[in-house]
Short mmCIF file of C-alpha atoms in Angstrom, two decimals:
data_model
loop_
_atom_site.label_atom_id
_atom_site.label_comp_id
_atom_site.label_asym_id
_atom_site.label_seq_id
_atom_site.Cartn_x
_atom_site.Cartn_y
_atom_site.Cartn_z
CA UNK A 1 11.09 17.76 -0.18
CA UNK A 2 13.85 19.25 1.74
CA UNK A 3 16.49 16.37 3.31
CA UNK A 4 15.31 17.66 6.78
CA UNK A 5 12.29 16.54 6.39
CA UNK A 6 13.28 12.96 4.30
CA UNK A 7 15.29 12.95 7.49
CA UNK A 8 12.30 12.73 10.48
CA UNK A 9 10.20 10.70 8.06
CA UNK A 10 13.31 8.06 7.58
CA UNK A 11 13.83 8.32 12.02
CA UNK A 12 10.29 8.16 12.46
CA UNK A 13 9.79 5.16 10.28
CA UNK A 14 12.95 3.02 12.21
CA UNK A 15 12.16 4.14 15.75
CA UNK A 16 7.75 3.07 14.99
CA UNK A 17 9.62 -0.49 13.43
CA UNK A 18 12.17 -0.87 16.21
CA UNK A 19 9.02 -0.56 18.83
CA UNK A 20 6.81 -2.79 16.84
CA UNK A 21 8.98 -5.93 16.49
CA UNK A 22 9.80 -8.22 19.04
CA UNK A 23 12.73 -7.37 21.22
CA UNK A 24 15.86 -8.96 20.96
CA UNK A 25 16.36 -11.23 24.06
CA UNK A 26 19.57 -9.27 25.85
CA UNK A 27 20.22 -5.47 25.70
CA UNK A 28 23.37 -5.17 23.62
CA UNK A 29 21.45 -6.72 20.37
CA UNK A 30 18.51 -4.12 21.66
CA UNK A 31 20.76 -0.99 21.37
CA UNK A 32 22.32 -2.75 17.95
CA UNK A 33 18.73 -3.35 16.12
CA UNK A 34 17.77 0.55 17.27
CA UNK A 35 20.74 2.04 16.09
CA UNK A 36 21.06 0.12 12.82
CA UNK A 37 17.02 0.81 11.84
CA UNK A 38 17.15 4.61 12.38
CA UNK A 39 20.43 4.43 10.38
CA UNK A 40 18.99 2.56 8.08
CA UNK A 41 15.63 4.08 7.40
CA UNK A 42 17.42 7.80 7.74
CA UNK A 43 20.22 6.87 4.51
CA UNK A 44 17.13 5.14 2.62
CA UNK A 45 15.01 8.32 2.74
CA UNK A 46 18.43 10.62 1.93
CA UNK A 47 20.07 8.03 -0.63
CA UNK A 48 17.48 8.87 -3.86
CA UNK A 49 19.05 12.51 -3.85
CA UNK A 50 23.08 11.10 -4.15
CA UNK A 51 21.41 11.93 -7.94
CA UNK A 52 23.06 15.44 -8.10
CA UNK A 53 26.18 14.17 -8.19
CA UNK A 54 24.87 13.11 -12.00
CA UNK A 55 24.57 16.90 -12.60
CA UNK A 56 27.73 17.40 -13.73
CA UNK A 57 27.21 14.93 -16.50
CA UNK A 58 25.56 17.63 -18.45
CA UNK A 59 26.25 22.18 -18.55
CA UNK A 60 24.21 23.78 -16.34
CA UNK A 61 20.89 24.20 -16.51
CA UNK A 62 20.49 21.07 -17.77
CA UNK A 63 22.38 18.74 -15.33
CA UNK A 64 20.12 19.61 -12.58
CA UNK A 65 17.21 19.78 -14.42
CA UNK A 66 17.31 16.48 -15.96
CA UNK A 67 19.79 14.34 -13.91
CA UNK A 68 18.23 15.43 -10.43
CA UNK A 69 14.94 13.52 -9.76
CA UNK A 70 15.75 11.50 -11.94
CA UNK A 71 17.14 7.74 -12.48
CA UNK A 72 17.48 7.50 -8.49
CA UNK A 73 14.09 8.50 -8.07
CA UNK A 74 12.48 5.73 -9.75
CA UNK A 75 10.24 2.03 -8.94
CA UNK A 76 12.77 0.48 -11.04
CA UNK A 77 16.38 1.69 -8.89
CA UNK A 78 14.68 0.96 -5.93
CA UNK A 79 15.49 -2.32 -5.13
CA UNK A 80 18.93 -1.66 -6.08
CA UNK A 81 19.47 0.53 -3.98
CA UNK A 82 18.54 -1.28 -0.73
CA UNK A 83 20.49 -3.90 -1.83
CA UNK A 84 23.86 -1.81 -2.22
CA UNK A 85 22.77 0.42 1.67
CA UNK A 86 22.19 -3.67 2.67
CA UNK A 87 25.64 -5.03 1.22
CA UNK A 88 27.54 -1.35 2.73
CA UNK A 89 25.35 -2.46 6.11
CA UNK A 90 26.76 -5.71 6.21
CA UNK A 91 30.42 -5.19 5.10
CA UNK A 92 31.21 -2.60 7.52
CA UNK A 93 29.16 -3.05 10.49
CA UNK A 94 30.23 -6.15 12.43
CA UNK A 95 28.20 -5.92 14.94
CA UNK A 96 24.82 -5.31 12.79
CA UNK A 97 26.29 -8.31 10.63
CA UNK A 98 26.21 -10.89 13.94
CA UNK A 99 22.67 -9.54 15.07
CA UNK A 100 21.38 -10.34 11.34
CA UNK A 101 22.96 -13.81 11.28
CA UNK A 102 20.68 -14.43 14.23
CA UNK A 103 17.47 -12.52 14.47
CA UNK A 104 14.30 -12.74 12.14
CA UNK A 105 12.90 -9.48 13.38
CA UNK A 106 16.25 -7.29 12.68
CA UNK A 107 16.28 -8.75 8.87
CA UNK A 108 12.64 -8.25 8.28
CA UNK A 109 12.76 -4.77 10.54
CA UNK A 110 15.62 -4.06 8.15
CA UNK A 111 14.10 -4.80 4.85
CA UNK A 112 11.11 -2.51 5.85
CA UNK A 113 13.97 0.17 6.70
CA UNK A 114 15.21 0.25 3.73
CA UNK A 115 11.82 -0.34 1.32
CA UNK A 116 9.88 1.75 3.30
CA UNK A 117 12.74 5.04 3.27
CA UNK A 118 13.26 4.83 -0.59
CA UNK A 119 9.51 4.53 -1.31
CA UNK A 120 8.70 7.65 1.08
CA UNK A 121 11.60 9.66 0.14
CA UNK A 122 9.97 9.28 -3.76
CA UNK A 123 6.39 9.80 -2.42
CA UNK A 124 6.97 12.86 -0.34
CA UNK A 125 9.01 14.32 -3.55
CA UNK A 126 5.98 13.84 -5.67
CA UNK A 127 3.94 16.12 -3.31
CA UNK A 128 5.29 19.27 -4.53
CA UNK A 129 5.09 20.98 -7.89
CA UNK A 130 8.55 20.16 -8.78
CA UNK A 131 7.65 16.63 -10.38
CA UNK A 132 9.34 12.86 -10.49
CA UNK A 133 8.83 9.78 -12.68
CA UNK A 134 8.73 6.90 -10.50
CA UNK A 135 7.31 4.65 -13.05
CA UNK A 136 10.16 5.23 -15.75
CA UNK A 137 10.97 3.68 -18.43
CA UNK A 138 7.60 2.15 -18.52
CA UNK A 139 5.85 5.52 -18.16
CA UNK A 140 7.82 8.31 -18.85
CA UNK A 141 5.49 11.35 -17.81
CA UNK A 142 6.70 13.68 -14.94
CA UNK A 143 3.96 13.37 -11.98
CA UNK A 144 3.34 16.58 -10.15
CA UNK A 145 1.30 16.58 -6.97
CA UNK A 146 0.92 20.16 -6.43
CA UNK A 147 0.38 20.02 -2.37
CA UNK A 148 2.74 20.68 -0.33
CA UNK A 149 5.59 23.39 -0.27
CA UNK A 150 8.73 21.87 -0.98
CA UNK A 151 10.29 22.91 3.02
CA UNK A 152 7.41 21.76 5.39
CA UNK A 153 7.53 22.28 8.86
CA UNK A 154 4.88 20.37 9.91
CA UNK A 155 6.45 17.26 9.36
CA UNK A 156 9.30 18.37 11.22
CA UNK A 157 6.59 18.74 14.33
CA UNK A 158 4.59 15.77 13.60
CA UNK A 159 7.52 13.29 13.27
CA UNK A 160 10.67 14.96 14.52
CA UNK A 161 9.22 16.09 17.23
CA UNK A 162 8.52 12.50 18.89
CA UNK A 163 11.79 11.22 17.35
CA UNK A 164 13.10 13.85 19.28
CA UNK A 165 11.58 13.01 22.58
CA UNK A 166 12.97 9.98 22.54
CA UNK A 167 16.73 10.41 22.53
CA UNK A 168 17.83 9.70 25.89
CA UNK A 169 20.01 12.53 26.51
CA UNK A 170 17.91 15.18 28.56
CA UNK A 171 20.22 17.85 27.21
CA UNK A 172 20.10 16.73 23.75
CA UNK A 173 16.24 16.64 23.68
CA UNK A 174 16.26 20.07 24.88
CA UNK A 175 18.53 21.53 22.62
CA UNK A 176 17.12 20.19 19.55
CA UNK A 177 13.29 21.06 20.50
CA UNK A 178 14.52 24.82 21.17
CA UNK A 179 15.69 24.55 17.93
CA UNK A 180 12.86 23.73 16.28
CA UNK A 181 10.76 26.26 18.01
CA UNK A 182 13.56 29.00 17.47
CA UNK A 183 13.41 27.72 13.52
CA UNK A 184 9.36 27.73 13.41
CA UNK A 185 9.43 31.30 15.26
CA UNK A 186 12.26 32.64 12.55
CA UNK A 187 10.25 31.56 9.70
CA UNK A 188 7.51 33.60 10.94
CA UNK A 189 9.63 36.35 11.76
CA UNK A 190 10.32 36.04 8.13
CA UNK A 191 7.15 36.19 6.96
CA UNK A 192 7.01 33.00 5.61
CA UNK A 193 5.23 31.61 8.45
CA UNK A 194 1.54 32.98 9.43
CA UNK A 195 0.95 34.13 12.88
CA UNK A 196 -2.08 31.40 13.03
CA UNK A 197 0.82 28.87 11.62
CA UNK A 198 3.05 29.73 13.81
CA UNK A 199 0.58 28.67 16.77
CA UNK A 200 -1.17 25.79 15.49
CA UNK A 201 2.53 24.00 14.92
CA UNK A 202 4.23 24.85 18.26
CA UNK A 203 0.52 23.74 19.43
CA UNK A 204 1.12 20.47 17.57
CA UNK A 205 4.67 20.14 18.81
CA UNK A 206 3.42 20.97 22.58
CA UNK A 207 0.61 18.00 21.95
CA UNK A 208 3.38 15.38 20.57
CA UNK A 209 5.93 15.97 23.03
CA UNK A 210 3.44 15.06 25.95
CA UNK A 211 1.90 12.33 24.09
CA UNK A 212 5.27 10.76 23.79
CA UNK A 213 6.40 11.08 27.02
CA UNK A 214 3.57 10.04 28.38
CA UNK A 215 4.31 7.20 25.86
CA UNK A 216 7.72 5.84 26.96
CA UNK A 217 10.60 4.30 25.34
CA UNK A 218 8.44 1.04 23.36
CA UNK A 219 5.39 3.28 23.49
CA UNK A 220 4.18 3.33 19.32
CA UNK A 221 1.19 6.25 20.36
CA UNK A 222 3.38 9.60 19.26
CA UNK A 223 4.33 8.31 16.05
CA UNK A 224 1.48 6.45 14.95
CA UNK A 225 -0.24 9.37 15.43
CA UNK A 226 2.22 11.42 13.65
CA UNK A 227 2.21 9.25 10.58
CA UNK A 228 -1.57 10.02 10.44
CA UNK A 229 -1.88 13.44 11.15
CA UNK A 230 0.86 13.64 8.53
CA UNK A 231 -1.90 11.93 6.20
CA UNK A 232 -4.29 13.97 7.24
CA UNK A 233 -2.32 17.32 6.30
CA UNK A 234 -1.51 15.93 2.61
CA UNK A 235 -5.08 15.12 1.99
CA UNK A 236 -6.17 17.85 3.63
CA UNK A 237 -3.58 20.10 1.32
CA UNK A 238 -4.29 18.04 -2.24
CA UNK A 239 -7.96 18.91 -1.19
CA UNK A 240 -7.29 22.60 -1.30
CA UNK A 241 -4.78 22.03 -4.05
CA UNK A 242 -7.43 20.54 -6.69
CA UNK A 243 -9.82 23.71 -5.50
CA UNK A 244 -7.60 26.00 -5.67
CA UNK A 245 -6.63 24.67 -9.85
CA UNK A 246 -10.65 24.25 -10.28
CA UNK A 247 -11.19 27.45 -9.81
CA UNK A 248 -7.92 29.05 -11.42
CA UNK A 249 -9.36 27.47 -14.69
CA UNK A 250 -12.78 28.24 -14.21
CA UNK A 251 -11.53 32.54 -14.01
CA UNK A 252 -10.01 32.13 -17.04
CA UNK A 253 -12.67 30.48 -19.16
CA UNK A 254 -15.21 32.89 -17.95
CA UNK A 255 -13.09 35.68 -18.54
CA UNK A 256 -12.74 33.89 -22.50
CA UNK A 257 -14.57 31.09 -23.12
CA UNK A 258 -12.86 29.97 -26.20
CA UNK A 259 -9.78 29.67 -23.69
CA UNK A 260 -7.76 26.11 -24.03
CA UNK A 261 -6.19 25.96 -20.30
CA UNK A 262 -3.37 23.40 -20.97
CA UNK A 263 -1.68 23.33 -17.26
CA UNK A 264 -2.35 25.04 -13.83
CA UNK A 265 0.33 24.34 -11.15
CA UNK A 266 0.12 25.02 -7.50
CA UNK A 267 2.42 25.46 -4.95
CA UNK A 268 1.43 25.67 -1.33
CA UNK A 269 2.42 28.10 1.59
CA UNK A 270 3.96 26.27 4.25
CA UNK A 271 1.43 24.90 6.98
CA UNK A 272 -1.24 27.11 5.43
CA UNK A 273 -3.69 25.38 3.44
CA UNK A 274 -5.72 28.50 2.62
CA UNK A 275 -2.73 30.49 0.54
CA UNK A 276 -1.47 29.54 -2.40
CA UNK A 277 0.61 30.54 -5.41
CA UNK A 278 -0.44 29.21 -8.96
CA UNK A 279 1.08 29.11 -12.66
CA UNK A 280 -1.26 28.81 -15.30
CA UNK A 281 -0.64 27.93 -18.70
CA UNK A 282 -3.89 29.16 -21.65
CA UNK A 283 -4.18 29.50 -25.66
CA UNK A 284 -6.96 30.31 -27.74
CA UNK A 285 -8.53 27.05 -28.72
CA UNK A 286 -8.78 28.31 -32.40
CA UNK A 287 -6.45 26.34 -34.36
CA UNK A 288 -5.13 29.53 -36.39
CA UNK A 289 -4.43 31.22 -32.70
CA UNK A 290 -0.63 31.56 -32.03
CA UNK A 291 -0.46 32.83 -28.83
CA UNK A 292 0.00 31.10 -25.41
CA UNK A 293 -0.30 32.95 -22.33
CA UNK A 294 1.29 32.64 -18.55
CA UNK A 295 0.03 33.92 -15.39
CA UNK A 296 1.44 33.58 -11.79
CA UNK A 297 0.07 34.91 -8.67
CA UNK A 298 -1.33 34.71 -5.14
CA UNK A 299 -4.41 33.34 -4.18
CA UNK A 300 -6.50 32.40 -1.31
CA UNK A 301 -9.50 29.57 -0.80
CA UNK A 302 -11.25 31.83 1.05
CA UNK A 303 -10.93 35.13 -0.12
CA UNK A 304 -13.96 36.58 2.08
CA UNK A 305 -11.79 36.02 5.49
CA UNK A 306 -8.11 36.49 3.67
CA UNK A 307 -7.45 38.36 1.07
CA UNK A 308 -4.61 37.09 -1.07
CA UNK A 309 -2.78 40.25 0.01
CA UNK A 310 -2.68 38.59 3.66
CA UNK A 311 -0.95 35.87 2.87
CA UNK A 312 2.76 35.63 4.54
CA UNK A 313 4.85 38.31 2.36
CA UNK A 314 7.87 36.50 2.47
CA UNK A 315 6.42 33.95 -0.26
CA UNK A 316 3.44 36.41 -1.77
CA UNK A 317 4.14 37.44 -5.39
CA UNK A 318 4.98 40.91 -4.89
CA UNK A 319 3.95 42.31 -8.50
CA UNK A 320 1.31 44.05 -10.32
CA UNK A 321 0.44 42.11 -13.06
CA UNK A 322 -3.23 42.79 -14.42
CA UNK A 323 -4.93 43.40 -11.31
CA UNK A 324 -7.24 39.66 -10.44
CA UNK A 325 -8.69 36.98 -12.60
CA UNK A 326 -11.40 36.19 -9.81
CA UNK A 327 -12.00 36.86 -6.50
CA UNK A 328 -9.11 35.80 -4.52
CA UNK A 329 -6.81 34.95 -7.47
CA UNK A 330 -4.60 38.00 -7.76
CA UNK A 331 -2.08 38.23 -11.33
CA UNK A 332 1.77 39.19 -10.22
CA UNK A 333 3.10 38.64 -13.85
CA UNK A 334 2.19 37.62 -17.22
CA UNK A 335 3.77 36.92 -19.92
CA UNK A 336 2.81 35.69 -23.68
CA UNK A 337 4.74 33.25 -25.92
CA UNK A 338 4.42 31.93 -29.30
CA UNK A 339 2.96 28.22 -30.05
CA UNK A 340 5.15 28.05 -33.54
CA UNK A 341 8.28 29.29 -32.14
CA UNK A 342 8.28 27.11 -29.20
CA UNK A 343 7.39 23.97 -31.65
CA UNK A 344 10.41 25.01 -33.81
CA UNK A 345 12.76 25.37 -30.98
CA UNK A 346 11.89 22.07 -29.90
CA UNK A 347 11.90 20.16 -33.38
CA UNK A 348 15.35 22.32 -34.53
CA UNK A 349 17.38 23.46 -31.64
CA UNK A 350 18.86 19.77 -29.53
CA UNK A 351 19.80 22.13 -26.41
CA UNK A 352 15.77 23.55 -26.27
CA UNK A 353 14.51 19.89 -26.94
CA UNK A 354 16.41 18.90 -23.65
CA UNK A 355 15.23 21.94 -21.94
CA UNK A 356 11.57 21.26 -22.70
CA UNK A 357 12.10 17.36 -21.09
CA UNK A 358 11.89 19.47 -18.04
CA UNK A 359 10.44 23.07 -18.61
CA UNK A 360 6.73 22.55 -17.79
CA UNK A 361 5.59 26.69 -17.68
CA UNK A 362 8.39 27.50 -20.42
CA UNK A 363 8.43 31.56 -20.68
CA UNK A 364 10.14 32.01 -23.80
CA UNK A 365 11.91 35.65 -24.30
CA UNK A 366 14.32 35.61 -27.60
CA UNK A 367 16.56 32.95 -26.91
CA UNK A 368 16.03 32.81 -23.10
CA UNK A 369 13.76 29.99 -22.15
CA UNK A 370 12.83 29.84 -17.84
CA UNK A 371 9.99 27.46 -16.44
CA UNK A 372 8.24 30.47 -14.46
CA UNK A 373 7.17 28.12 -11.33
CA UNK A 374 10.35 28.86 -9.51
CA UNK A 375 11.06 32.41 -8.69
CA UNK A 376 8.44 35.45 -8.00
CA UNK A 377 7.27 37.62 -10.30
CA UNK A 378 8.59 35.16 -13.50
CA UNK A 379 12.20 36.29 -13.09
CA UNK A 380 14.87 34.16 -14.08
CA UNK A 381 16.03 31.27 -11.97
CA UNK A 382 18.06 27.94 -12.55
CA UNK A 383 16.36 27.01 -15.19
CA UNK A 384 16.94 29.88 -17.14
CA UNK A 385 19.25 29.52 -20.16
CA UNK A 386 20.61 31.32 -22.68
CA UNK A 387 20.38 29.36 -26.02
CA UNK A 388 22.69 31.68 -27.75
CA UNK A 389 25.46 30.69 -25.53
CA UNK A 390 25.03 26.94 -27.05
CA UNK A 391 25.22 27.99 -30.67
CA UNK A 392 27.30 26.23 -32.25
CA UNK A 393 27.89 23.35 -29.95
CA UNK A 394 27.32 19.95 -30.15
CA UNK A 395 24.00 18.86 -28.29
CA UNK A 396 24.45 17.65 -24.89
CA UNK A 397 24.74 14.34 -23.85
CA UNK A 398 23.04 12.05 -21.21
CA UNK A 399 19.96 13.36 -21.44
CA UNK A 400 17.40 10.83 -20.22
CA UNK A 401 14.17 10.17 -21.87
CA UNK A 402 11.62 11.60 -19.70
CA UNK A 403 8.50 12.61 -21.71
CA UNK A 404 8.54 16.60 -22.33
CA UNK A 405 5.81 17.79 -19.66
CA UNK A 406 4.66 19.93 -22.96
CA UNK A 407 4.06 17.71 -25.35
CA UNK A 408 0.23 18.03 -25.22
CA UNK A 409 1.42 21.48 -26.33
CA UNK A 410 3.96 21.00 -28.39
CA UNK A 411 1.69 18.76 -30.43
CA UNK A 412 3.69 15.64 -29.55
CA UNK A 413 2.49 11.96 -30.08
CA UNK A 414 2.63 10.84 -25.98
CA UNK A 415 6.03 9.01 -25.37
CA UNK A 416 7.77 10.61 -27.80
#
């Protein structure tokens, strides 16, 4: 997810602990315990991505590929890295250091901080189509939840917006909530946002504002129930994810029904459960068939009401790529591969091996290899490379040992 919205999750998660403990018996502890939970919780639910400074252990593409999401974002770093935010904590804040010499509720608040920001930073990262391997090096598959675009703005309504609400600078709280309705209205100027978005979230942000200030300053209402409309949404959006996949794979086994369909990813629109844009992945399941196939394009869960033409421009596929697979699922770009030269690549050429520890829709074009879930249309993006311009060199170091998202594939044992 974007670090905006690691951000509100991290604030929302100290203020809802700070209101639930105990209080400290005199004010100046108070205003300590506050400050040093939303601190807390807000570098805890940032400090997973300090990762792409690892990038520049390897050439580009593969640094970021392979080195972000990666060791940071794991079950296994986790404690780790509370303990080193805990040891900074306590060797440079005096102040935090003398309240958690005395108080059982700012250690245990703290703790929570700190568990509870790594844990969601990792879980709201797996909601997207990107991937993560939390479980690594005990299970080294990538995990893709395929829900929820990777910039969300309705967690920056459900939980920022009662964060905001209760900063106790009048000016402040102004500012930053015409901010966020300025942002929400220039995504939808932008066609990213849909009209009916646009609404329901300034709707939302309308509802939370009141509820917290109706709420007051220990009042747990606004964020409680921003935590579980948040809940709500991702179920909500995995529901219409898993549709939206079913029926993907269903078009293309009807259209051939000796079709192998090894992958189908989704990505969502923002706040708009109904579009989506997909990436699937098909052979022939005859063993003497060489040919994979890709396919990306627009669709919509309910086609009868919104066509997938209607869904906000500014993230639609904008090609013409074979017309529709089913009703609903419109085809921006396709593109064909071959099984035996992608198994070569991978058992000859180090620099492709690497790639495919990544590349989970790999388009390969001569020596060009791009995973075609990132850009429109299947045009290049950053993981495009060039494996020409490695010929020659020695194979790249550092590369970490996450299981190649292909292998099925690829015809890899698992784990290898």
């Amino acid at each position: 997810m974007d670090n905006i919205t690691h951000s509100v999750i991290g604030l929302g998660v100290g203020e809802l602990l700070h209101r639930s403990l105990p209080p400290e018996p005199q004010e100046a502890p108070q205003r300590t315990r506050r400050a040093l939970f939303l601190f807390a919780a807000w570098f805890a639910s940032n400090a997973p991505d300090l990762d792409l400074f690892l990038t520049r252990l390897m050439p580009r593409p593969f640094g970021y590929m392979l080195q972000h999401r990666g060791h940071t974002h794991t079950l296994l770093l986790a404690i780790p890295q509370a303990l080193l935010v805990l040891a900074l904590l306590w060797l440079l804040w005096p102040a935090a250091r003398r309240l958690l010499k005395t108080s059982q509720p700012a250690r245990i608040g703290l703790a929570l901080c700190l568990l509870l920001g790594l844990g969601l930073h990792m879980g709201m990262d797996f909601l997207n189509s990107y991937g993560l391997h939390p479980f690594y090096p005990f299970d080294n598959r990538w995990l893709y939840g395929d829900m929820v675009f990777i910039v969300e703005p309705m967690f920056w309504v459900l939980l920022g917006v009662p964060v905001m609400m209760s900063l106790r600078s009048r000016a402040l709280k102004g500012l930053l909530l015409a901010g966020l309705a300025a942002a929400l209205c220039f995504f939808a100027y932008k066609n990213y946002l849909a009209p009916l978005a646009l609404g329901v979230l300034l709707a939302l942000g309308a509802m939370m504002a009141v509820v917290q200030g109706r709420a007051g300053v220990r009042g747990k209402g606004a964020l409680l129930l921003g935590f579980a409309l948040s809940a709500t949404f991702i179920g909500m959006q995995g529901t219409a994810s898993a549709l939206g996949r079913a029926r993907v794979e269903a078009a293309l086994q009807h259209i051939d029904p000796g079709t192998r369909v090894w992958d189908v990813a989704m990505t969502a629109f923002p706040s708009h459960p109904l579009c989506w844009t997909y990436v699937s992945l098909d052979s022939k399941t005859d063993a003497k068939a060489d040919a994979y196939t890709l396919r990306r394009g627009t669709m919509s869960l309910l086609p009868v009401s919104l066509a997938p033409a209607a869904c906000p421009a500014g993230l639609a596929e904008p090609g013409d790529g074979g017309g529709k697979l089913a009703p609903g699922i419109a085809v921006s770009a396709q593109a064909t591969g071959s099984l035996a030269a992608l198994r070569a690549l991978q058992s000859t050429n180090c620099h492709a091996d690497a790639w495919l520890r990544f590349g989970r829709m790999p388009k390969l074009s001569g020596s060009s290899l791009t995973d075609v879930r990132f850009n429109p249309d299947m045009q290049d993006n950053f993981t495009t490379v060039q494996l020409e311009q490695f010929s020659g060199q020695p194979c790249p170091g550092h590369v970490p040992g996450w299981e190649r998202p292909r292998a099925d594939m690829l015809g890899l044992p698992e784990g290898k």
